[in-house]
Coordinates of C-alpha atoms in Angstrom, one line a residue:
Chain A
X1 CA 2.8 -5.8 22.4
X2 CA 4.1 -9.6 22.9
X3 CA 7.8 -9.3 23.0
X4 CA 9.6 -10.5 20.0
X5 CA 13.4 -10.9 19.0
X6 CA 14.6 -9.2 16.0
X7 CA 17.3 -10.2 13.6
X8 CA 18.7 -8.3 10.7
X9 CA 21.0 -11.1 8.9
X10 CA 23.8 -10.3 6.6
X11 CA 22.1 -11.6 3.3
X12 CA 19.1 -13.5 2.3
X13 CA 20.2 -17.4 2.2
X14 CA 20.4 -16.3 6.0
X15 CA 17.1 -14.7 6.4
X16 CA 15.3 -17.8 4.7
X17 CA 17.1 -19.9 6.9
X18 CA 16.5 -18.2 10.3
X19 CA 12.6 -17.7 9.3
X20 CA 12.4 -21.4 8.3
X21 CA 13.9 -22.8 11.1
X22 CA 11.9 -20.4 13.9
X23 CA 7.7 -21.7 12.7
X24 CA 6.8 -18.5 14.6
X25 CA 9.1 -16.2 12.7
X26 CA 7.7 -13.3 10.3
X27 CA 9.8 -11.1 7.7
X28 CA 10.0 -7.4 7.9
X29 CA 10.5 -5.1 4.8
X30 CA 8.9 -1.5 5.0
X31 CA 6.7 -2.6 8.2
X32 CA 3.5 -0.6 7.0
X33 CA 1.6 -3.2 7.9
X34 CA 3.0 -5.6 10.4
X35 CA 4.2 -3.1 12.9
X36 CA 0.1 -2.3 13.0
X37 CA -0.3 -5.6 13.5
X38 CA 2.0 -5.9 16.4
X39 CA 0.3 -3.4 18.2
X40 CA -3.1 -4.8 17.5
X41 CA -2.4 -8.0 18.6
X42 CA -3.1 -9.5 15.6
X43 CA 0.2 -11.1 14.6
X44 CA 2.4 -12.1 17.5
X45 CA 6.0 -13.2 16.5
X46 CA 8.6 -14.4 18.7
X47 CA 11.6 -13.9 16.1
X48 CA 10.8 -10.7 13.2
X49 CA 13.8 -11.2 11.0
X50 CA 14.2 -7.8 9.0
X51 CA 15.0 -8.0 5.0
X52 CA 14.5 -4.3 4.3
X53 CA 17.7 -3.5 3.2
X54 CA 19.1 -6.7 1.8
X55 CA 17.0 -7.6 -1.2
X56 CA 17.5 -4.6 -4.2
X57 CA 15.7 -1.5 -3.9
X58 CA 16.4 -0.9 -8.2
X59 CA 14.2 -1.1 -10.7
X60 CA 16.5 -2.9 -13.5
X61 CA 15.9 -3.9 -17.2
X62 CA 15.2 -7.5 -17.9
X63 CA 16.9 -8.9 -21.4
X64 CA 13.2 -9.9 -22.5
X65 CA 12.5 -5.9 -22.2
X66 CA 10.6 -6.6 -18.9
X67 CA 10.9 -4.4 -15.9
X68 CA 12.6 -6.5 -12.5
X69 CA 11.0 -4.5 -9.3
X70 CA 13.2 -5.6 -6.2
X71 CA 11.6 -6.4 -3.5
X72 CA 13.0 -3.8 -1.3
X73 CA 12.0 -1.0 -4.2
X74 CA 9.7 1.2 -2.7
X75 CA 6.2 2.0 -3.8
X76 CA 6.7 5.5 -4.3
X77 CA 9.8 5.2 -6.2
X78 CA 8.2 2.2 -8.4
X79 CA 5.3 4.6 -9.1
X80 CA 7.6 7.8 -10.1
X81 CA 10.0 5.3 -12.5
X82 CA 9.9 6.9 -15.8
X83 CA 9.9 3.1 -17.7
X84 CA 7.1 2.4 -15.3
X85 CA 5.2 5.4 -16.2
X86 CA 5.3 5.5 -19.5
X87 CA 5.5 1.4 -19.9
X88 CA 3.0 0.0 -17.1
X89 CA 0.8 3.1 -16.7
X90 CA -1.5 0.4 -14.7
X91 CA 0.9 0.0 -12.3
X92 CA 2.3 3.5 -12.1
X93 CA -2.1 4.3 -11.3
X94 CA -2.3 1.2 -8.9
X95 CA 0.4 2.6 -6.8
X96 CA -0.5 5.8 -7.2
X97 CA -4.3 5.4 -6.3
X98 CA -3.0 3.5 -2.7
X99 CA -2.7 4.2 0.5
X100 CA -0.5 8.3 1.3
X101 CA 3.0 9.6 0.0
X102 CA 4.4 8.5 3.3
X103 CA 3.2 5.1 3.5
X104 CA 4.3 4.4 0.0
X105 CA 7.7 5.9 0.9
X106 CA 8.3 2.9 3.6
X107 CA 5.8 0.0 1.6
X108 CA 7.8 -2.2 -0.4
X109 CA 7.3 -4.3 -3.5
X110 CA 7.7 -7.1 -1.8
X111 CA 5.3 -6.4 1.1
X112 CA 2.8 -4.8 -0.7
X113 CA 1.4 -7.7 -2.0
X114 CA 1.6 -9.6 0.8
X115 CA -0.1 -7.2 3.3
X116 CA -3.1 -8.9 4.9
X117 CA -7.0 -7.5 4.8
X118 CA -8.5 -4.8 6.3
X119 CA -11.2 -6.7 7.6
X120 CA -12.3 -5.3 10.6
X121 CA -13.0 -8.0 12.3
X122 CA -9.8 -9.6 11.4
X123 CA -8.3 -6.4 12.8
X124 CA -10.2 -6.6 16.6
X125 CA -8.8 -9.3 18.3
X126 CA -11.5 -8.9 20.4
X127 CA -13.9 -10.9 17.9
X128 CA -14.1 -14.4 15.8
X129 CA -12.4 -14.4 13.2
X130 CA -11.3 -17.8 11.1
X131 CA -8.6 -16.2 9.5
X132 CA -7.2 -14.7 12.7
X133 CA -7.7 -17.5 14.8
X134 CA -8.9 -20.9 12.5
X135 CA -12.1 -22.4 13.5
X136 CA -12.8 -19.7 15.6
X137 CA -16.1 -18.4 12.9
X138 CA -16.4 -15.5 10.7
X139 CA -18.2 -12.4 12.3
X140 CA -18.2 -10.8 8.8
X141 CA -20.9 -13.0 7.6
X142 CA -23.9 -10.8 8.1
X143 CA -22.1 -7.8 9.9
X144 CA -20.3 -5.1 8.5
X145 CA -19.7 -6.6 4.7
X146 CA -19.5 -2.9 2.6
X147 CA -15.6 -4.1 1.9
X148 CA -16.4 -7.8 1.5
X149 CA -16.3 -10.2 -0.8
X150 CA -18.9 -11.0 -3.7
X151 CA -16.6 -13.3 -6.0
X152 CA -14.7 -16.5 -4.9
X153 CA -17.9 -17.0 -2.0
X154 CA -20.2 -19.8 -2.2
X155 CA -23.2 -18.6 -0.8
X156 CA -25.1 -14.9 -0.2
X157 CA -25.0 -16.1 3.3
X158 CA -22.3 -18.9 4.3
X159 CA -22.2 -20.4 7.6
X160 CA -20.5 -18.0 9.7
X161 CA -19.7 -20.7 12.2
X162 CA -17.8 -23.4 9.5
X163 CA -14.3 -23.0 10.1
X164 CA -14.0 -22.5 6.0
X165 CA -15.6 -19.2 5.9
X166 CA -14.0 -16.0 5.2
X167 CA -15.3 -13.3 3.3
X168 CA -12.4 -11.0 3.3
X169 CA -10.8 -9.0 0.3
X170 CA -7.4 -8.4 -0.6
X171 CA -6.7 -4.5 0.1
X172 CA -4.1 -4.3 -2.1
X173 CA -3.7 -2.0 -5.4
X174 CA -0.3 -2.7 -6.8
X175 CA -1.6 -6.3 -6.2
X176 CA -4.7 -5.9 -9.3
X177 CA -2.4 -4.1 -11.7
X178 CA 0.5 -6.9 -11.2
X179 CA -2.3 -9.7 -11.9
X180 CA -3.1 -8.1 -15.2
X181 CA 0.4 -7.6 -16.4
X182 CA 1.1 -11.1 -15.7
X183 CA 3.8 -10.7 -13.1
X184 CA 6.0 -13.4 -12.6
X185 CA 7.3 -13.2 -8.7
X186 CA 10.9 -14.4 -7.8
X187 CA 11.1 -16.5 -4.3
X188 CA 13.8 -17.9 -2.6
X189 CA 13.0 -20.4 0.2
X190 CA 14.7 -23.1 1.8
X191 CA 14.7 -25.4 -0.7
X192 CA 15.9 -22.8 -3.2
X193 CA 14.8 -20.6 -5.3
X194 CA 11.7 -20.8 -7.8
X195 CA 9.5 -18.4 -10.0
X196 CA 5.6 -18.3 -9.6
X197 CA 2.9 -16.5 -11.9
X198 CA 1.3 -13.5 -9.9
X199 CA -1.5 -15.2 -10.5
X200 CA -1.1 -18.1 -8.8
X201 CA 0.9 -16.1 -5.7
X202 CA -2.8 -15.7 -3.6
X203 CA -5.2 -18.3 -2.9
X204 CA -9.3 -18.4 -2.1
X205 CA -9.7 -19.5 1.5
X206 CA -10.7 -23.0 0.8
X207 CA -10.7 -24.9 3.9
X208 CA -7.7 -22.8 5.7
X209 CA -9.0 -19.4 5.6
X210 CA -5.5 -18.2 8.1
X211 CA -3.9 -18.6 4.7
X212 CA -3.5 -16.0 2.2
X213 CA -0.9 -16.8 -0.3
X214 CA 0.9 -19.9 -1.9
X215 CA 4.2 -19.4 -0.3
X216 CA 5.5 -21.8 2.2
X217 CA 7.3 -20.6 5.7
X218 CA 10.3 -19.2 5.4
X219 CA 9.4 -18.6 1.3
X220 CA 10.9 -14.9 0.7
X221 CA 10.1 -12.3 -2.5
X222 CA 13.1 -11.3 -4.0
X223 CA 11.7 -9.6 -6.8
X224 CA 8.9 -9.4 -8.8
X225 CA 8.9 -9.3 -13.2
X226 CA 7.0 -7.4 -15.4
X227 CA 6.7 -9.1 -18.7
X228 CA 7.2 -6.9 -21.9
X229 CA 4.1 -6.0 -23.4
X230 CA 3.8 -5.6 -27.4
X231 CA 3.5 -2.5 -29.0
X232 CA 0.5 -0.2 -28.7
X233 CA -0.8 -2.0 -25.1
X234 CA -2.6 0.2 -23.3
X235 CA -3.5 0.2 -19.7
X236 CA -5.2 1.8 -16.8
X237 CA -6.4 1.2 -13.1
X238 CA -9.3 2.8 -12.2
X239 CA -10.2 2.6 -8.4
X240 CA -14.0 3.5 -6.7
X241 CA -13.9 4.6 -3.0
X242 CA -15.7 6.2 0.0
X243 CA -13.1 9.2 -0.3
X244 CA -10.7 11.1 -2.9
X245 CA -8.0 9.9 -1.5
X246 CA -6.6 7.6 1.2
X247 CA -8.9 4.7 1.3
X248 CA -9.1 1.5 0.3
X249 CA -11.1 0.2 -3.0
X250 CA -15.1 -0.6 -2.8
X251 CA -14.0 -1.8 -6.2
X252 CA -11.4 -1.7 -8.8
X253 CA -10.1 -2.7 -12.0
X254 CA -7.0 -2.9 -13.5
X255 CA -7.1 -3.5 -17.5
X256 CA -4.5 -4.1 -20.3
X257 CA -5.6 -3.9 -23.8
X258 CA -3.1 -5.4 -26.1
X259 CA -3.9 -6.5 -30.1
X260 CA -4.6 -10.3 -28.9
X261 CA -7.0 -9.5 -26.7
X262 CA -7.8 -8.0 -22.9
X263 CA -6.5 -8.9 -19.6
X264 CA -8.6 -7.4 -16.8
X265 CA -8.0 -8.0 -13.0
X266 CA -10.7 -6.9 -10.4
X267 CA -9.9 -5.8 -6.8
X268 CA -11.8 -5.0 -3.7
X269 CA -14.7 -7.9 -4.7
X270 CA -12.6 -10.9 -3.4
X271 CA -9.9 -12.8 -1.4
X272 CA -7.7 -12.4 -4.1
X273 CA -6.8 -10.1 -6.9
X274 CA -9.5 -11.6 -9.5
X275 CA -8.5 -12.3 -12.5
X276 CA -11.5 -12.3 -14.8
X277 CA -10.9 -14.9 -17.1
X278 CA -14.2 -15.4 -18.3
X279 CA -14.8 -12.2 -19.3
X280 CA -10.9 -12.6 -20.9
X281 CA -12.2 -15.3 -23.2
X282 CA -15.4 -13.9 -24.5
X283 CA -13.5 -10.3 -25.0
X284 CA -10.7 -12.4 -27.0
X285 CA -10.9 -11.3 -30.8
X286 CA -13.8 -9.2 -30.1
X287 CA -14.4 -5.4 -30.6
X288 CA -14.6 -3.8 -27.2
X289 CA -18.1 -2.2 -27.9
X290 CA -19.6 -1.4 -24.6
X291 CA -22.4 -4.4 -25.3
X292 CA -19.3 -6.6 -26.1
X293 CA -18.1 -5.9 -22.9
X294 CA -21.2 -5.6 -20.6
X295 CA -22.0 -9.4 -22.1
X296 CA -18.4 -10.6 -20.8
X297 CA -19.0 -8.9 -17.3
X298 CA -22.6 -10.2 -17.2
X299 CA -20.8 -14.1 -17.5
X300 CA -17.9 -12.8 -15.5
X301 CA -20.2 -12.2 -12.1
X302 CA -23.4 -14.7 -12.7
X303 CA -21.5 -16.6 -10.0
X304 CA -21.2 -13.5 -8.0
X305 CA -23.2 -13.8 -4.0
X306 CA -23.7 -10.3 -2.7
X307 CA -23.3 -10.4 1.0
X308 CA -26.4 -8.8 3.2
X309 CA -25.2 -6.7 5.9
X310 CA -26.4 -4.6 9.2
X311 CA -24.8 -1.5 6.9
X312 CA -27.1 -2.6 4.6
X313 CA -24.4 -5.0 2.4
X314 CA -22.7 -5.1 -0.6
X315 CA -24.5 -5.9 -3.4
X316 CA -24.3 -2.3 -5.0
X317 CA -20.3 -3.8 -5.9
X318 CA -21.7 -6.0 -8.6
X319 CA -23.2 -3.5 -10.9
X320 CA -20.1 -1.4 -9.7
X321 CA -17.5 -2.8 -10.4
X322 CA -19.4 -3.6 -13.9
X323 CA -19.9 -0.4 -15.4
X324 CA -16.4 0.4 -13.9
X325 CA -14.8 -2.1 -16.3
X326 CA -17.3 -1.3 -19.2
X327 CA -16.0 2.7 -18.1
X328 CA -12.2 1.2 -18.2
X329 CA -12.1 -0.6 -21.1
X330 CA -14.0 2.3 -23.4
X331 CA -11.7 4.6 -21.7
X332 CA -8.6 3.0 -23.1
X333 CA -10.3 2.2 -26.6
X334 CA -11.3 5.9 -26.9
X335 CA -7.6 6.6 -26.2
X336 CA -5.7 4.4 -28.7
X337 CA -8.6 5.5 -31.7
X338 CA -7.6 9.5 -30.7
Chain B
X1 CA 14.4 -7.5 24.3
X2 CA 16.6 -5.0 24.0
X3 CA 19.1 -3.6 21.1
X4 CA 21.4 -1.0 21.1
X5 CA 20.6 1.8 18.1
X6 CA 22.1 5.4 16.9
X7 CA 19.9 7.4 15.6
X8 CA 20.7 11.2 14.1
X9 CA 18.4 13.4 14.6
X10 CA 18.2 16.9 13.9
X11 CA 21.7 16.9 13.2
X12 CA 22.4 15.6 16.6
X13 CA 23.7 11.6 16.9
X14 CA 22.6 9.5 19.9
X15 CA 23.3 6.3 21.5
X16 CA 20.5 4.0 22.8
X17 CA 19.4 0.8 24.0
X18 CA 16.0 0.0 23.1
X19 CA 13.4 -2.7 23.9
X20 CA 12.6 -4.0 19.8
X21 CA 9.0 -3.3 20.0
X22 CA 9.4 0.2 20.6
X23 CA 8.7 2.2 17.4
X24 CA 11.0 5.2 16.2
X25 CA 8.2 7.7 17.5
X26 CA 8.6 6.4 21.4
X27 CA 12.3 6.6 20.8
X28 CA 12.5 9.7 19.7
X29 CA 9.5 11.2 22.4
X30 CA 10.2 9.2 25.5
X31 CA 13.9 8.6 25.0
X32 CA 15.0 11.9 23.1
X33 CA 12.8 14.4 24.6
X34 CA 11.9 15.3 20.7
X35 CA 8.0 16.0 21.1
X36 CA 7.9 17.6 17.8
X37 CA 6.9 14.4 16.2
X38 CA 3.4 13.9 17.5
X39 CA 1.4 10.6 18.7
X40 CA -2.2 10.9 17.0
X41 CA -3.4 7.5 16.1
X42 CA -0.7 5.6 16.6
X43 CA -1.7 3.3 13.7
X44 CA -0.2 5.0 10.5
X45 CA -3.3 6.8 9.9
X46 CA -3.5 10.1 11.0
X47 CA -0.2 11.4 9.7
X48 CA 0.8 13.5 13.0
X49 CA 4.5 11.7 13.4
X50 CA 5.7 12.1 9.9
X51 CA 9.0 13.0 9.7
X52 CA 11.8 13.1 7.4
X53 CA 13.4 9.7 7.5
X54 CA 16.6 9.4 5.9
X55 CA 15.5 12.0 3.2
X56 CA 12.0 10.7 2.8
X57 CA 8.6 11.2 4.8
X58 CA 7.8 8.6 6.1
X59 CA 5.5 7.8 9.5
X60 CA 7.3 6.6 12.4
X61 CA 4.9 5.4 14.5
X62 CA 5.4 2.3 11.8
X63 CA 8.7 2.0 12.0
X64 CA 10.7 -0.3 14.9
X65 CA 13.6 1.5 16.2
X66 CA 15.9 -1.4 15.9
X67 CA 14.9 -1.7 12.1
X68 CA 16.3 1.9 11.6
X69 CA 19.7 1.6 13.7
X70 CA 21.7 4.5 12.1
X71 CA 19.0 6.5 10.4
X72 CA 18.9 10.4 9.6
X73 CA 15.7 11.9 11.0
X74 CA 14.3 15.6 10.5
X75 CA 11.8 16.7 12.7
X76 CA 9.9 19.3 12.4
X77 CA 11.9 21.0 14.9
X78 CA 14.9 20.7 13.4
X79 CA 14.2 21.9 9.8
X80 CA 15.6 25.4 10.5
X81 CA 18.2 26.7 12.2
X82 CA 17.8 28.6 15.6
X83 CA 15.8 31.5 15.3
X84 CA 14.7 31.1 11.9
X85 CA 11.7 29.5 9.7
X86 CA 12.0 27.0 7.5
X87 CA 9.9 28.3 4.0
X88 CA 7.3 25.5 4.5
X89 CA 6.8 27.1 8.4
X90 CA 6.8 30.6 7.2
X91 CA 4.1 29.7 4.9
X92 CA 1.9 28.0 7.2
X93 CA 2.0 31.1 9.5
X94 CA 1.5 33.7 6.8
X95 CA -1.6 31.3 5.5
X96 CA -2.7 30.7 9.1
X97 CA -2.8 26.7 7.8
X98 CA -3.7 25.7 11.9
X99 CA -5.6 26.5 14.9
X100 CA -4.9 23.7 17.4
X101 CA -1.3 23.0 15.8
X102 CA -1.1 19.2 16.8
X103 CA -0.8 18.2 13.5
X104 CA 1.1 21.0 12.6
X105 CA 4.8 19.1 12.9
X106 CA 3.5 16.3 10.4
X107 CA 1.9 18.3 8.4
X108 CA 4.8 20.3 7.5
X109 CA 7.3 17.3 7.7
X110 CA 4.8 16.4 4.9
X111 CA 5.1 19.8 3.2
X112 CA 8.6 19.8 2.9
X113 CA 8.0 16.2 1.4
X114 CA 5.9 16.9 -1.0
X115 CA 7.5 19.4 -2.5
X116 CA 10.9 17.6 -2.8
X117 CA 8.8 14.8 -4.7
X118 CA 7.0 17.3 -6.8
X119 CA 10.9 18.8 -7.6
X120 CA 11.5 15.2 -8.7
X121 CA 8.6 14.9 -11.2
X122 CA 7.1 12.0 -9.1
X123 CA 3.4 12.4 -10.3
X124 CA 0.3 12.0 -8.0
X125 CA -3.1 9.9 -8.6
X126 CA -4.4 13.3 -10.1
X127 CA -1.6 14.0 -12.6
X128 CA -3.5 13.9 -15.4
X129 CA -0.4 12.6 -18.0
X130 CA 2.1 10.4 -15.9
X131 CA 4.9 11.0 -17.8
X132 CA 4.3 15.5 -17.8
X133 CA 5.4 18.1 -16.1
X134 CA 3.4 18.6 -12.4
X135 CA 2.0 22.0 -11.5
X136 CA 1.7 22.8 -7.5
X137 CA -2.2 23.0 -8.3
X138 CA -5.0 22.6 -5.4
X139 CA -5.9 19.1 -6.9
X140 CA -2.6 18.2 -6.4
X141 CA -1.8 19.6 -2.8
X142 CA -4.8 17.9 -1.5
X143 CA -4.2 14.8 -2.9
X144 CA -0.3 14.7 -1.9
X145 CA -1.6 15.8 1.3
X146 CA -4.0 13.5 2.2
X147 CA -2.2 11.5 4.7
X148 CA -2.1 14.4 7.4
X149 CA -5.2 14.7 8.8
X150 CA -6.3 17.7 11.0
X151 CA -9.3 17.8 12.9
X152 CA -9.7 21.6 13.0
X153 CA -9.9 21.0 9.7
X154 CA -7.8 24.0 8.3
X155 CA -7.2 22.3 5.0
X156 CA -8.7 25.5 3.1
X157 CA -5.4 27.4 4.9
X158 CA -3.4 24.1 4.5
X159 CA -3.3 24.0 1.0
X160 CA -2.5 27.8 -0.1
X161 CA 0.4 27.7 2.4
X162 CA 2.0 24.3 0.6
X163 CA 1.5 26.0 -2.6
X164 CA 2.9 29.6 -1.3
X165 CA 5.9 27.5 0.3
X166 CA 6.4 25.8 -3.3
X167 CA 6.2 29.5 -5.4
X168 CA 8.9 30.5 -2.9
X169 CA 11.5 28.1 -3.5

């Protein structure tokens, strides 16, 4: 491991500063991810500047009758809050459906979403990779692609060799449920402090693939906001995956039915939680009949590119995750007409 | 780089300096002389060093020493007094939950962890109603579990001896 300072400053105006002011400094929170990527190589600090224990770990009522996680809230204690629970099921299931009970004891709210894919070639410093190491290619393209991307990529087979191409995912649970609820995230970053939609928080890979979310250096979590949701919303995540338990999704979906309409976020299909706002708008004022809702999905992936692959690629994720939403969403209708 | 850290552990408090990228695991096996936490993957994924960090289970391969300057820690070791057996350990010997036993200190780090969360209500991905009571069940032993991996595979044993340790409490 590259040798690294560490700094645990007294408050957060401090952290902000001494991350903004080193451009190869990285914040620590419940280290679930980075320490991994320490060892592997795969991010190599010189100043880690730890913020564990000075944002809040409470989950505290907003006036609005929104939920504020802190950052420094864990994931397992986020999951087991009974306003959560009974409030944001979705999220409570998100959580829940992630990673072990010891992992989510040290993952924090505010690195969860921020924890970086589990591409394997991203991981294996040994290959190309454009996110890794920019311009370097993309080894996914045509390799191992079972967890890829089939949303947010331009072609079945993009040029592994432009410096634009990534075909990662996001691995994140708590990530889909928060894009669904609408989130807002609080940051504070050098130039003060500002509040961002979850939605907007992660970004395709565009032309700078190395760069996963909207956040600027030195740009630090403080919290994240769950917005209240009218009476009678219901909500679920349901997560598809190689194993019972402890692995990450093929495909998921995280789905809140209100009276106005559906908000349905996808994970494990593309570099960002996907909000599936075309399917949104032609669910809007509609019954959720599973031909209602099988129409919406069909619009929702036409643009979908399944990737080929030497494990024989990913295509089987587009009618996946497609009768997993259809499942979902009559799931939660079945529910609120028992 | 080096910091200087106290750590407790099993109820004992010592004074170190350590280089920052060493995790709490080489701390507490190179430094300490505790081998009860054990190195299986080294990567968070095997569940071998869980321990009971500052209440909590929790991997410490993951974890920088310097980030947990003045944490509690119980090893596996240390969960019982001298010459007795902590319920979880009894269990696992009455249920012959291991052949090997390398993953045995995590795994029952993770025992005692899992029961502790189960005693606070915290519900699993398969409590059926997230806001009900939860019931020590198979489903739910293997699921809570599933972060300790043992390549003898003596997860049939595993389980009965996390739900016998549970009944006893």
């Amino acid at each position: 491991m590259k040798p690294f300072s560490y700094a645990r400053p007294g408050d957060v105006a401090e952290a902000v500063r001494e991350v903004a002011a080193e451009p190869n400094a990285v914040f620590l929170a419940g280290g679930t991810n980075l320490v991994d990527h320490l060892k592997l190589g795969v991010a190599t600090p010189d100043l880690v500047v730890d913020v564990r224990t000075l944002t809040s770990q409470e989950v505290t009522d907003l006036p609005d009758g929104g939920l504020r996680l802190g950052a420094a809230s864990t994931n397992s204690e986020v999951a087991a809050d009974r306003r959560v629970r009974e409030r944001y099921p979705v999220l409570a299931q998100a959580l829940l459906a992630g990673a072990t009970g010891q992992l989510r004891n040290a993952a924090t709210t505010g690195g969860n979403p921020l924890q970086r894919t589990r591409c394997v070639y991203f991981q294996d410093v040994t290959t190309p990779c454009n996110k890794r190491e920019p311009g370097s290619g993309c080894s996914a393209v045509g390799g191992y692609t079972r967890y890829h991307a089939v949303l947010g990529v331009d072609a079945a087979l993009p040029d592994p060799d432009a410096p634009g191409t990534c075909i990662a995912t996001h691995p994140s649970d708590m990530a889909v449920a928060l894009a669904a609820l609408d989130a807002q995230v609080q940051v504070l970053g050098p130039s003060g402090a500002r509040t961002l939609p979850f939605t907007d928080l992660h970004r395709l890979p565009g032309d700078d693939p190395a760069t996963d979310t909207t956040l600027g250096h030195g740009e630090l979590i403080t919290a994240i906001d769950l917005p209240p949701l009218p009476a009678g919303t219901r909500s679920a995540y349901r997560k598809v995956r190689d194993r019972a338990s402890y692995a990450f999704a093929l495909v998921s979906v995280a789905a809140v039915v209100t009276d106005d309409g559906v908000r349905l976020a996808l994970g494990g299909v593309a570099h960002t939680p996907w909000r599936a706002t075309r399917a949104e708008e032609l669910l809007r004022g509609r019954a959720l009949t599973d031909d209602v809702v099988r129409a919406a999905m069909d619009a929702e992936l036409a643009a979908a590119q399944p990737q080929p692959g030497i494990d024989g690629g990913n295509g089987f994720k587009i009618p996946l995750v497609h009768r997993t939403v259809v499942a979902t969403l009559r799931q939660l209708t079945t529910e609120a007409q028992a | 780089m080096d910091a200087e850290i106290s750590l407790r552990v099993d109820g004992e408090s010592h004074r170190l300096t350590v280089d920052t990228r060493t995790t709490l695991l080489d701390a507490l096996r190179e430094r300490l002389g505790n081998t009860s936490p054990k190195k299986g993957c080294d990567h968070g994924q095997c569940g071998a060093c869980t321990v009971l960090l500052d209440g909590r289970r929790s991997l410490i391969c993951l974890a920088l020493a310097v980030a947990h300057d003045g944490a509690e820690i119980t090893t596996a070791d240390g969960l019982a007094p001298a010459g007795e057996l902590h319920p979880v350990q009894q269990a696992f010997l009455e249920q012959d939950a291991f052949q090997c036993g390398y993953c045995t200190p995590g795994q029952v780090c993770s025992a005692v962890g899992v029961l502790d969360e189960v005693d606070r209500g915290w519900p699993s991905h398969v409590t059926e109603d997230l806001t009900g009571d939860v019931e020590l069940s198979h489903d739910e032993v293997a699921e809570r579990m599933s972060g300790n991996l043992c390549r003898c595979a003596a997860y049939v044993n595993i389980v009965p001896a996390v739900q016998q340790a549970g009944g006893a409490r």
